[in-house]
CSV table of C-alpha atoms and ligand atoms in Angstrom, one decimal:
chain,number,residue,atom,x,y,z
A,1228,UNK,CA,0.0,0.0,0.0
A,1229,UNK,CA,1.3,3.4,-1.0
A,1230,UNK,CA,1.0,5.9,1.9
A,1231,UNK,CA,1.5,9.0,-0.2
A,1232,UNK,CA,0.5,12.6,0.3
A,1233,UNK,CA,-2.7,11.6,-1.6
A,1234,UNK,CA,-4.7,11.3,1.6
A,1235,UNK,CA,-5.0,15.1,1.7
A,1236,UNK,CA,-7.0,15.0,-1.5
A,1237,UNK,CA,-9.4,12.6,0.1
A,1238,UNK,CA,-10.6,15.4,2.4
A,1239,UNK,CA,-13.2,17.3,0.5
A,1240,UNK,CA,-12.6,21.0,-0.1
A,1241,UNK,CA,-15.5,21.9,2.2
A,1242,UNK,CA,-14.3,19.7,5.1
A,1243,UNK,CA,-10.8,21.2,4.8
A,1244,UNK,CA,-12.2,24.7,4.7
A,1245,UNK,CA,-14.2,24.1,8.0
A,1246,UNK,CA,-11.3,22.3,9.6
A,1247,UNK,CA,-9.1,25.3,8.8
A,1248,UNK,CA,-11.6,27.7,10.3
A,1249,UNK,CA,-11.7,25.6,13.5
A,1250,UNK,CA,-7.9,25.2,13.7
A,1251,UNK,CA,-7.1,28.9,12.9
A,1252,UNK,CA,-9.3,30.0,15.7
A,1253,UNK,CA,-8.2,27.3,18.1
A,1254,UNK,CA,-4.6,28.2,17.5
A,1255,UNK,CA,-5.5,31.9,18.1
A,1256,UNK,CA,-6.9,30.9,21.5
A,1257,UNK,CA,-3.8,28.8,22.3
A,1258,UNK,CA,-5.3,25.3,21.7
A,1259,UNK,CA,-3.9,22.7,19.3
A,1260,UNK,CA,-6.4,20.5,17.4
A,1261,UNK,CA,-5.9,17.3,15.4
A,1262,UNK,CA,-7.9,14.7,13.4
A,1263,UNK,CA,-7.8,11.4,15.2
A,1264,UNK,CA,-8.6,7.7,14.9
A,1265,UNK,CA,-10.9,6.2,12.2
A,1266,UNK,CA,-11.0,9.3,10.0
A,1267,UNK,CA,-7.2,9.4,9.7
A,1268,UNK,CA,-7.0,5.7,9.1
A,1269,UNK,CA,-9.8,5.9,6.4
A,1270,UNK,CA,-8.2,8.9,4.7
A,1271,UNK,CA,-4.9,7.1,4.4
A,1272,UNK,CA,-6.6,3.9,3.2
A,1273,UNK,CA,-8.6,5.9,0.7
A,1274,UNK,CA,-11.9,4.7,2.2
A,1275,UNK,CA,-15.1,6.6,2.6
A,1276,UNK,CA,-15.0,8.8,5.7
A,1277,UNK,CA,-17.8,8.1,8.2
A,1278,UNK,CA,-17.3,10.6,11.0
A,1279,UNK,CA,-14.7,13.3,11.6
A,1280,UNK,CA,-13.3,13.1,15.1
A,1281,UNK,CA,-11.2,16.1,16.4
A,1282,UNK,CA,-8.9,15.9,19.3
A,1283,UNK,CA,-8.1,19.0,21.4
A,1284,UNK,CA,-4.9,19.0,23.5
A,1285,UNK,CA,-6.6,21.0,26.3
A,1286,UNK,CA,-10.4,21.2,27.2
A,1287,UNK,CA,-12.6,20.8,24.1
A,1288,UNK,CA,-15.6,22.2,25.9
A,1289,UNK,CA,-13.8,25.5,26.6
A,1290,UNK,CA,-12.6,25.7,23.0
A,1291,UNK,CA,-16.2,25.0,21.7
A,1292,UNK,CA,-17.7,27.7,24.0
A,1293,UNK,CA,-15.1,30.2,22.7
A,1294,UNK,CA,-15.8,29.3,19.1
A,1295,UNK,CA,-19.5,29.7,19.7
A,1296,UNK,CA,-19.0,33.1,21.4
A,1297,UNK,CA,-17.2,34.2,18.3
A,1298,UNK,CA,-20.1,33.0,16.1
A,1299,UNK,CA,-17.9,30.4,14.4
A,1300,UNK,CA,-19.9,27.3,15.4
A,1301,UNK,CA,-23.0,26.1,17.2
A,1302,UNK,CA,-22.7,23.6,20.1
A,1303,UNK,CA,-25.1,20.8,19.5
A,1304,UNK,CA,-24.2,18.6,22.5
A,1305,UNK,CA,-21.8,19.1,25.3
A,1306,UNK,CA,-20.7,16.5,27.9
A,1307,UNK,CA,-18.9,18.2,30.7
A,1308,UNK,CA,-18.0,14.9,32.5
A,1309,UNK,CA,-16.2,13.6,29.4
A,1310,UNK,CA,-15.2,17.0,28.1
A,1311,UNK,CA,-16.5,16.1,24.7
A,1312,UNK,CA,-18.6,18.3,22.4
A,1313,UNK,CA,-20.4,18.1,19.1
A,1314,UNK,CA,-20.2,21.3,17.1
A,1315,UNK,CA,-21.8,22.3,13.9
A,1316,UNK,CA,-20.0,24.7,11.5
A,1317,UNK,CA,-21.5,25.6,8.1
A,1318,UNK,CA,-23.9,22.7,8.5
A,1319,UNK,CA,-21.1,20.2,9.0
A,1320,UNK,CA,-20.9,18.3,12.3
A,1321,UNK,CA,-17.7,17.5,14.1
A,1322,UNK,CA,-17.1,15.6,17.4
A,1323,UNK,CA,-14.4,17.2,19.5
A,1324,UNK,CA,-12.8,15.3,22.4
A,1325,UNK,CA,-10.1,16.4,24.9
A,1326,UNK,CA,-6.9,14.4,25.2
A,1327,UNK,CA,-7.3,12.1,28.2
A,1328,UNK,CA,-5.9,9.2,30.3
A,1329,UNK,CA,-8.2,6.4,31.3
A,1330,UNK,CA,-8.1,3.4,33.7
A,1331,UNK,CA,-10.4,0.4,33.9
A,1332,UNK,CA,-11.2,-0.2,37.5
A,1333,UNK,CA,-13.3,-3.2,36.5
A,1334,UNK,CA,-12.8,-5.3,33.4
A,1335,UNK,CA,-15.4,-4.8,30.7
A,1336,UNK,CA,-17.0,-1.8,32.3
A,1337,UNK,CA,-16.7,1.8,31.1
A,1338,UNK,CA,-13.3,3.3,31.9
A,1339,UNK,CA,-12.7,6.0,34.4
A,1340,UNK,CA,-11.0,9.2,33.2
A,1341,UNK,CA,-7.9,10.0,35.3
A,1342,UNK,CA,-6.7,13.2,33.6
A,1343,UNK,CA,-7.6,15.6,30.8
A,1344,UNK,CA,-5.3,17.6,28.6
A,1345,UNK,CA,-2.5,15.0,28.4
A,1346,UNK,CA,0.0,14.6,25.6
A,1347,UNK,CA,-0.9,12.9,22.3
A,1348,UNK,CA,1.3,10.0,23.3
A,1349,UNK,CA,-0.5,9.5,26.6
A,1350,UNK,CA,-3.9,9.8,24.9
A,1351,UNK,CA,-3.0,7.2,22.4
A,1352,UNK,CA,-2.6,4.5,25.1
A,1353,UNK,CA,-6.4,4.4,25.7
A,1354,UNK,CA,-7.1,3.4,22.1
A,1355,UNK,CA,-7.7,-0.1,20.7
A,1356,UNK,CA,-5.4,-0.7,17.8
A,1357,UNK,CA,-2.2,1.1,16.6
A,1358,UNK,CA,-3.9,1.9,13.3
A,1359,UNK,CA,-6.5,3.8,15.2
A,1360,UNK,CA,-4.0,6.0,17.0
A,1361,UNK,CA,-2.9,7.9,14.0
A,1362,UNK,CA,-3.3,11.7,14.0
A,1363,UNK,CA,-3.4,14.5,11.4
A,1364,UNK,CA,-2.3,17.8,12.7
A,1365,UNK,CA,-4.7,20.7,12.0
A,1366,UNK,CA,-2.4,23.3,13.3
A,1367,UNK,CA,-0.8,26.2,11.4
A,1368,UNK,CA,2.8,24.9,11.4
A,1369,UNK,CA,2.1,21.4,10.1
A,1370,UNK,CA,-1.5,21.4,8.7
A,1371,UNK,CA,-2.5,17.8,7.6
A,1372,UNK,CA,0.9,16.3,8.6
A,1373,UNK,CA,0.7,12.7,10.0
A,1374,UNK,CA,1.6,12.2,13.6
A,1375,UNK,CA,2.2,8.6,14.7
A,1376,UNK,CA,2.3,8.6,18.5
A,1377,UNK,CA,3.1,4.9,18.9
A,1378,UNK,CA,5.6,4.9,16.0
A,1379,UNK,CA,3.8,1.7,15.0
A,1380,UNK,CA,0.6,2.9,13.4
A,1381,UNK,CA,1.7,3.7,9.9
A,1382,UNK,CA,3.9,0.5,9.8
A,1383,UNK,CA,0.8,-1.6,10.8
A,1384,UNK,CA,-1.4,0.2,8.4
A,1385,UNK,CA,1.0,-0.5,5.6
A,1386,UNK,CA,1.3,-4.1,6.6
A,1387,UNK,CA,-2.4,-4.6,7.2
A,1388,UNK,CA,-1.9,-5.5,10.8
A,1389,UNK,CA,-4.2,-5.1,13.8
A,1390,UNK,CA,-2.2,-4.7,16.9
A,1391,UNK,CA,-3.5,-3.9,20.4
A,1392,UNK,CA,-1.5,-1.5,22.5
A,1393,UNK,CA,-0.9,-3.5,25.7
A,1394,UNK,CA,-1.4,-7.0,27.0
A,1395,UNK,CA,-4.5,-6.2,29.1
A,1396,UNK,CA,-6.4,-4.5,26.3
A,1397,UNK,CA,-9.0,-7.2,25.7
A,1398,UNK,CA,-9.4,-7.7,29.4
A,1399,UNK,CA,-10.1,-4.0,29.9
A,1400,UNK,CA,-12.5,-3.9,27.0
A,1401,UNK,CA,-13.6,-7.1,25.2
A,1402,UNK,CA,-15.6,-5.1,22.7
A,1403,UNK,CA,-12.2,-4.7,21.1
A,1404,UNK,CA,-12.4,-8.3,20.0
A,1405,UNK,CA,-15.5,-7.5,17.9
A,1406,UNK,CA,-13.9,-4.3,16.7
A,1407,UNK,CA,-10.9,-6.4,15.6
A,1408,UNK,CA,-13.3,-8.7,13.6
A,1409,UNK,CA,-14.9,-5.7,12.0
A,1410,UNK,CA,-11.6,-4.2,10.9
A,1411,UNK,CA,-10.2,-7.6,9.7
A,1412,UNK,CA,-13.0,-8.1,7.3
A,1413,UNK,CA,-13.8,-4.5,6.4
A,1414,UNK,CA,-10.2,-3.9,5.4
A,1415,UNK,CA,-8.8,-7.4,4.9
A,1416,UNK,CA,-6.3,-6.9,7.8
A,1417,UNK,CA,-4.9,-9.6,10.1
A,1418,UNK,CA,-4.2,-9.5,13.8
A,1419,UNK,CA,-0.5,-9.8,14.7
A,1420,UNK,CA,0.3,-13.1,16.4
A,1421,UNK,CA,0.5,-11.6,19.9
A,1422,UNK,CA,-2.9,-9.9,19.5
A,1423,UNK,CA,-4.3,-13.1,18.2
A,1424,UNK,CA,-2.9,-15.1,21.1
A,1425,UNK,CA,-4.2,-12.6,23.7
A,1426,UNK,CA,-7.7,-12.8,22.1
A,1427,UNK,CA,-7.5,-16.6,22.4
A,1428,UNK,CA,-6.4,-16.4,26.0
A,1429,UNK,CA,-9.2,-14.1,26.9
A,1430,UNK,CA,-11.8,-16.3,25.2
A,1431,UNK,CA,-10.7,-19.3,27.3
A,1432,UNK,CA,-12.5,-17.7,30.3
A,1433,UNK,CA,-16.0,-18.9,31.2
A,1434,UNK,CA,-17.6,-15.7,32.5
A,1435,UNK,CA,-17.2,-12.3,31.1
A,1436,UNK,CA,-17.7,-8.9,32.6
A,1437,UNK,CA,-19.0,-7.0,29.6
A,1438,UNK,CA,-20.8,-3.8,28.6
A,1439,UNK,CA,-23.5,-5.5,26.5
A,1440,UNK,CA,-24.7,-2.3,24.8
A,1441,UNK,CA,-21.2,-1.7,23.3
A,1442,UNK,CA,-20.9,-5.3,22.3
A,1443,UNK,CA,-24.2,-5.2,20.6
A,1444,UNK,CA,-23.3,-2.0,18.7
A,1445,UNK,CA,-20.1,-3.6,17.4
A,1446,UNK,CA,-21.8,-6.9,16.7
A,1447,UNK,CA,-24.3,-4.9,14.5
A,1448,UNK,CA,-21.6,-3.0,12.6
A,1449,UNK,CA,-19.6,-6.2,12.1
A,1450,UNK,CA,-22.3,-8.5,10.9
A,1451,UNK,CA,-24.0,-5.9,8.8
A,1452,UNK,CA,-21.0,-6.3,6.5
A,1453,UNK,CA,-22.7,-9.6,5.4
A,1454,UNK,CA,-19.6,-11.7,4.9
A,1455,UNK,CA,-19.6,-15.4,5.4
A,1456,UNK,CA,-16.0,-15.3,6.6
A,1457,UNK,CA,-17.0,-13.2,9.6
A,1458,UNK,CA,-19.5,-15.8,10.8
A,1459,UNK,CA,-16.9,-18.6,10.3
A,1460,UNK,CA,-14.2,-16.7,12.2
A,1461,UNK,CA,-16.7,-15.7,14.9
A,1462,UNK,CA,-17.6,-19.4,15.5
A,1463,UNK,CA,-14.2,-21.0,14.9
A,1464,UNK,CA,-12.4,-18.7,17.2
A,1465,UNK,CA,-15.0,-18.8,20.0
A,1466,UNK,CA,-15.7,-15.1,19.9
A,1467,UNK,CA,-19.4,-16.0,20.2
A,1468,UNK,CA,-18.6,-17.0,23.8
A,1469,UNK,CA,-18.7,-13.4,24.8
A,1470,UNK,CA,-22.4,-13.3,24.8
A,1471,UNK,CA,-23.9,-16.6,23.4
A,1472,UNK,CA,-23.9,-19.7,25.6
A,1473,UNK,CA,-25.4,-22.3,23.3
A,1474,UNK,CA,-24.5,-21.6,19.7
A,1475,UNK,CA,-25.9,-23.4,16.8
A,1476,UNK,CA,-22.8,-24.4,14.9
A,1477,UNK,CA,-24.7,-26.2,12.2
A,1478,UNK,CA,-24.8,-23.2,9.9
A,1479,UNK,CA,-23.8,-22.7,6.3
A,1480,UNK,CA,-22.2,-19.3,6.3
A,1481,UNK,CA,-22.1,-19.2,2.4
A,1482,UNK,CA,-25.8,-20.0,2.2
A,1483,UNK,CA,-26.5,-17.3,4.7
A,1484,UNK,CA,-24.5,-14.7,2.9
A,1485,UNK,CA,-26.1,-15.6,-0.4
A,1486,UNK,CA,-29.7,-15.6,0.7
A,1487,UNK,CA,-29.2,-12.3,2.4
A,1488,UNK,CA,-27.8,-10.9,-0.8
A,1489,UNK,CA,-30.8,-12.2,-2.7
A,1490,UNK,CA,-33.3,-10.4,-0.5
A,1491,UNK,CA,-31.1,-7.5,0.6
A,1492,UNK,CA,-33.5,-4.9,-0.6
A,1493,UNK,CA,-36.2,-6.2,1.7
A,1494,UNK,CA,-34.0,-7.0,4.7
A,1495,UNK,CA,-33.9,-4.2,7.2
A,1496,UNK,CA,-31.4,-5.6,9.7
A,1497,UNK,CA,-28.8,-8.0,8.2
A,1498,UNK,CA,-27.2,-8.7,11.6
A,1499,UNK,CA,-30.5,-10.0,12.9
A,1500,UNK,CA,-30.4,-12.8,10.4
A,1501,UNK,CA,-26.9,-13.8,11.6
A,1502,UNK,CA,-28.0,-13.6,15.3
A,1503,UNK,CA,-31.2,-15.5,14.6
A,1504,UNK,CA,-29.5,-18.4,13.0
A,1505,UNK,CA,-26.8,-18.6,15.7
A,1506,UNK,CA,-29.2,-18.9,18.7
A,1507,UNK,CA,-31.9,-21.5,19.3
A,1508,UNK,CA,-35.3,-20.0,18.8
A,1509,UNK,CA,-36.2,-19.3,22.5
A,1510,UNK,CA,-32.7,-18.8,23.7
A,1511,UNK,CA,-32.7,-15.2,22.5
A,1512,UNK,CA,-34.3,-14.3,25.8
A,1513,UNK,CA,-31.1,-15.4,27.6
A,1514,UNK,CA,-28.9,-12.9,25.6
A,1515,UNK,CA,-28.1,-9.9,27.7
A,1516,UNK,CA,-28.9,-7.5,24.9
A,1517,UNK,CA,-31.4,-4.8,25.3
A,1518,UNK,CA,-33.6,-5.8,22.4
A,1519,UNK,CA,-35.7,-3.2,20.4
A,1520,UNK,CA,-39.4,-3.9,19.6
A,1521,UNK,CA,-38.4,-4.8,16.1
A,1522,UNK,CA,-35.8,-7.3,17.3
A,1523,UNK,CA,-38.2,-8.9,19.8
A,1524,UNK,CA,-40.9,-9.2,17.1
A,1525,UNK,CA,-38.4,-10.9,14.8
A,1526,UNK,CA,-37.5,-13.6,17.4
A,1527,UNK,CA,-41.1,-14.1,18.3
A,1528,UNK,CA,-42.0,-14.4,14.6
A,1529,UNK,CA,-39.4,-17.1,14.2
A,1530,UNK,CA,-40.9,-19.0,17.1
A,1531,UNK,CA,-44.5,-18.6,15.7
A,1532,UNK,CA,-43.4,-19.7,12.3
A,1533,UNK,CA,-41.6,-22.8,13.6
A,1534,UNK,CA,-44.6,-23.8,15.8
A,1535,UNK,CA,-47.2,-23.5,13.0
A,1536,UNK,CA,-45.2,-24.8,10.0
A,1537,UNK,CA,-46.5,-28.4,10.0
A,1538,UNK,CA,-49.3,-29.6,7.7
A,1539,UNK,CA,-49.0,-26.7,5.3
A,1540,UNK,CA,-50.2,-27.9,1.9
A,1541,UNK,CA,-51.6,-25.0,0.0
A,1542,UNK,CA,-50.6,-21.5,-1.0
A,1543,UNK,CA,-53.2,-19.9,1.2
A,1544,UNK,CA,-51.7,-21.6,4.3
A,1545,UNK,CA,-48.2,-20.6,3.2
A,1546,UNK,CA,-49.5,-17.0,2.8
A,1547,UNK,CA,-51.1,-17.1,6.3
A,1548,UNK,CA,-48.1,-18.5,7.9
A,1549,UNK,CA,-45.7,-15.9,6.7
A,1550,UNK,CA,-47.7,-12.8,6.2
A,1551,UNK,CA,-47.0,-9.9,8.7
A,1552,UNK,CA,-43.9,-11.6,9.9
A,1553,UNK,CA,-40.6,-9.6,9.8
A,1554,UNK,CA,-38.6,-10.6,6.8
A,1555,UNK,CA,-35.6,-11.5,8.9
A,1556,UNK,CA,-37.7,-14.2,10.7
A,1557,UNK,CA,-38.5,-15.8,7.4
A,1558,UNK,CA,-34.9,-15.9,6.3
A,1559,UNK,CA,-33.8,-17.3,9.6
A,1560,UNK,CA,-36.5,-20.0,9.5
A,1561,UNK,CA,-35.5,-20.9,5.9
A,1562,UNK,CA,-31.8,-21.2,6.8
A,1563,UNK,CA,-32.6,-23.4,9.7
A,1564,UNK,CA,-35.1,-25.7,7.9
A,1565,UNK,CA,-34.6,-25.2,4.1
A,1566,UNK,CA,-38.4,-25.1,3.9
A,1567,UNK,CA,-39.0,-24.0,0.3
A,1568,UNK,CA,-42.3,-22.5,1.2
A,1569,UNK,CA,-40.4,-19.4,2.3
A,1570,UNK,CA,-39.0,-18.9,-1.1
A,1571,UNK,CA,-42.4,-19.5,-2.7
A,1572,UNK,CA,-43.9,-16.9,-0.4
A,1573,UNK,CA,-41.2,-14.3,-1.0
A,1574,UNK,CA,-40.9,-14.8,-4.8
A,1575,UNK,CA,-44.5,-15.5,-5.7
A,1576,UNK,CA,-47.1,-14.9,-3.0
A,1577,UNK,CA,-46.0,-12.0,-0.9
A,1578,UNK,CA,-47.1,-9.2,-3.1
A,1579,UNK,CA,-50.5,-10.7,-4.0
A,1580,UNK,CA,-53.0,-8.3,-2.4
A,1581,UNK,CA,-56.8,-8.0,-2.9
A,1582,UNK,CA,-58.0,-5.0,-4.8
A,1583,UNK,CA,-61.3,-5.1,-2.9
A,1584,UNK,CA,-61.7,-3.9,0.7
A,1585,UNK,CA,-64.5,-3.9,3.3
A,1586,UNK,CA,-65.9,-0.7,1.7
A,1587,UNK,CA,-66.7,-2.7,-1.5
A,1588,UNK,CA,-68.4,-5.4,0.6
A,1589,UNK,CA,-70.6,-2.6,2.3
A,1590,UNK,CA,-71.4,-1.3,-1.2
A,1591,UNK,CA,-72.6,-4.8,-2.1
A,1592,UNK,CA,-75.0,-4.7,0.9
A,1593,UNK,CA,-73.1,-6.9,3.3
A,1594,UNK,CA,-73.3,-6.0,6.9
A,1595,UNK,CA,-69.9,-5.3,8.6
A,1596,UNK,CA,-68.7,-8.1,10.9
A,1597,UNK,CA,-66.8,-11.3,11.1
A,1598,UNK,CA,-68.2,-12.3,7.8
A,1599,UNK,CA,-66.0,-9.7,6.1
A,1600,UNK,CA,-62.9,-11.7,6.9
A,1601,UNK,CA,-64.5,-14.9,5.8
A,1602,UNK,CA,-65.4,-13.5,2.4
A,1603,UNK,CA,-62.1,-11.7,1.9
A,1604,UNK,CA,-60.2,-14.9,2.8
A,1605,UNK,CA,-62.2,-16.9,0.3
A,1606,UNK,CA,-61.5,-14.4,-2.5
A,1607,UNK,CA,-57.8,-14.3,-1.5
A,1608,UNK,CA,-57.6,-18.1,-1.7
A,1609,UNK,CA,-58.8,-18.0,-5.3
A,1610,UNK,CA,-56.6,-15.0,-6.1
A,1611,UNK,CA,-53.5,-16.9,-4.9
A,1612,UNK,CA,-54.2,-19.4,-7.6
A,1613,UNK,CA,-54.9,-16.7,-10.3
A,1614,UNK,CA,-52.9,-13.7,-9.2
A,1615,UNK,CA,-53.7,-11.5,-12.2
A,1616,UNK,CA,-57.3,-11.1,-11.2
A,1617,UNK,CA,-58.7,-7.6,-11.6
A,1618,UNK,CA,-61.0,-5.8,-9.1
A,1619,UNK,CA,-64.1,-6.7,-11.3
A,1620,UNK,CA,-63.2,-10.4,-11.0
A,1621,UNK,CA,-62.9,-10.2,-7.3
A,1622,UNK,CA,-66.3,-8.5,-7.0
A,1623,UNK,CA,-67.7,-11.2,-9.2
A,1624,UNK,CA,-66.5,-13.8,-6.9
A,1625,UNK,CA,-68.1,-12.0,-3.9
A,1626,UNK,CA,-71.4,-11.7,-5.9
A,1627,UNK,CA,-71.2,-15.5,-6.6
A,1628,UNK,CA,-70.6,-16.3,-3.0
A,1629,UNK,CA,-73.5,-14.1,-2.0
A,1630,UNK,CA,-75.8,-15.8,-4.5
A,1631,UNK,CA,-74.8,-19.2,-3.2
A,1632,UNK,CA,-74.7,-18.0,0.5
A,1633,UNK,CA,-71.3,-19.7,0.7
A,1634,UNK,CA,-69.9,-18.2,3.9
B,2813,ATP,P1,-15.7,3.1,12.4
B,2813,ATP,O1,-15.0,3.4,11.1
B,2813,ATP,O2,-16.4,1.8,12.4
B,2813,ATP,O3,-16.5,4.2,13.0
B,2813,ATP,P2,-13.7,3.9,14.3
B,2813,ATP,O4,-12.3,3.4,14.5
B,2813,ATP,O5,-13.8,5.3,13.7
B,2813,ATP,O6,-14.4,2.9,13.4
B,2813,ATP,P3,-15.3,4.9,16.4
B,2813,ATP,O7,-16.2,4.0,17.2
B,2813,ATP,O8,-15.8,5.9,15.6
B,2813,ATP,O9,-14.4,3.8,15.6
B,2813,ATP,O10,-14.2,5.4,17.4
B,2813,ATP,C1,-13.2,6.4,17.1
B,2813,ATP,C2,-11.9,6.1,17.7
B,2813,ATP,O11,-12.0,5.9,19.1
B,2813,ATP,C3,-11.3,4.8,17.2
B,2813,ATP,O12,-10.6,5.0,16.0
B,2813,ATP,C4,-10.3,4.5,18.3
B,2813,ATP,O13,-9.2,5.3,18.4
B,2813,ATP,C5,-11.2,4.9,19.6
B,2813,ATP,N1,-12.0,3.8,20.1
B,2813,ATP,C6,-13.3,3.5,19.7
B,2813,ATP,N2,-13.7,2.4,20.4
B,2813,ATP,C7,-12.7,2.0,21.2
B,2813,ATP,C8,-12.5,1.0,22.1
B,2813,ATP,N3,-13.5,0.1,22.4
B,2813,ATP,N4,-11.3,0.9,22.8
B,2813,ATP,C9,-10.4,1.8,22.5
B,2813,ATP,N5,-10.4,2.8,21.7
B,2813,ATP,C10,-11.6,2.9,21.0
B,2814,MG,MG1,-15.7,6.3,13.4
């Protein structure tokens, strides 16, 4: 990989302009500011930039307040406790943090901040991998020059290596194991041997002290990449142990990736398919994740489908089984059972809808009540066999039913 001056061109003119405004004023007030972490890594790797993190060598909240007083930015969010601030300048949003030192009084829990306004080198020690410690100066004297506080970051970036900064890194924060997985497969990087061994050692434990919300967030980002290799690595290297007790290892990762690709435009949450196939249906309740309503419904839909999937022999029953279920639940059920009714439903039946509604039945003189559902279901049954039916045809069926009093 060629680490050239090219990275500067990857910063759009507008971002550069706003960064210059921030840094000129920061320097004027006696602060130094830098780009830090993911943004620097992604600029050098020529990847799309997700978020622009700025590091201030003193107190970012004081800097932001001064910038706001001068009418240069608007403060969107300010956390005094962490001395972090979100500022908006010319409609562009930047996160600004203060350099800090942290300790982990208890493994897996959030760290405690010991000191703010420390050196760039001290600040780099709290980070996860050497490639995420890289810095771009925004200051007058060396605008957009790379600073490599560990002297290892650029080397590792060139050699596609993920290297933690100290031996206790995974013990302090096991989310870093999932972050490692994310970066491995997002960038095609590998952990260095020591990092790999430390991960293995950590995963030999039986109980983990973990901040599940952070694990969940990294799990989502990692599995949303939809790569079969991620699932294989996750299982083979026991990373699942961090939060899943009984994993279903009987999974074809390639089939999973392929089927997700096929229905990608319909699937809202790719990671949910991966999570769904890894845990036994009812076991999801034992995961320590704080599930959203959509996630809970998906797992409950999988259970419902599994419980009602026997003795299905016509399209109407297939339609009833799968309708109103979250798409992820259908995909998980399919991957666990290879029941082709799912594919039939998704490819042929799902979009068949009646043109007539209750209003049409009222117009035909039918009194509102339970009978509505009976009639509409009968019409639907016929329509599933002849999907091209027009509204007139549907009305004709209702009229016939009325004549024969068949409901
Ligand atoms: P992404 O591109 O997925 O956002 P990122 O590296 O930018 O990845 P962020 O979560 O945006 O990750 O965090 C920004 C920076 O904060 C990282 O580059 C890293 O230096 C540091 N960081 C984030 N999470 C951790 C962690 N769990 N442990 C140590 N440092 C972390
Ligand atoms: Mg980021």
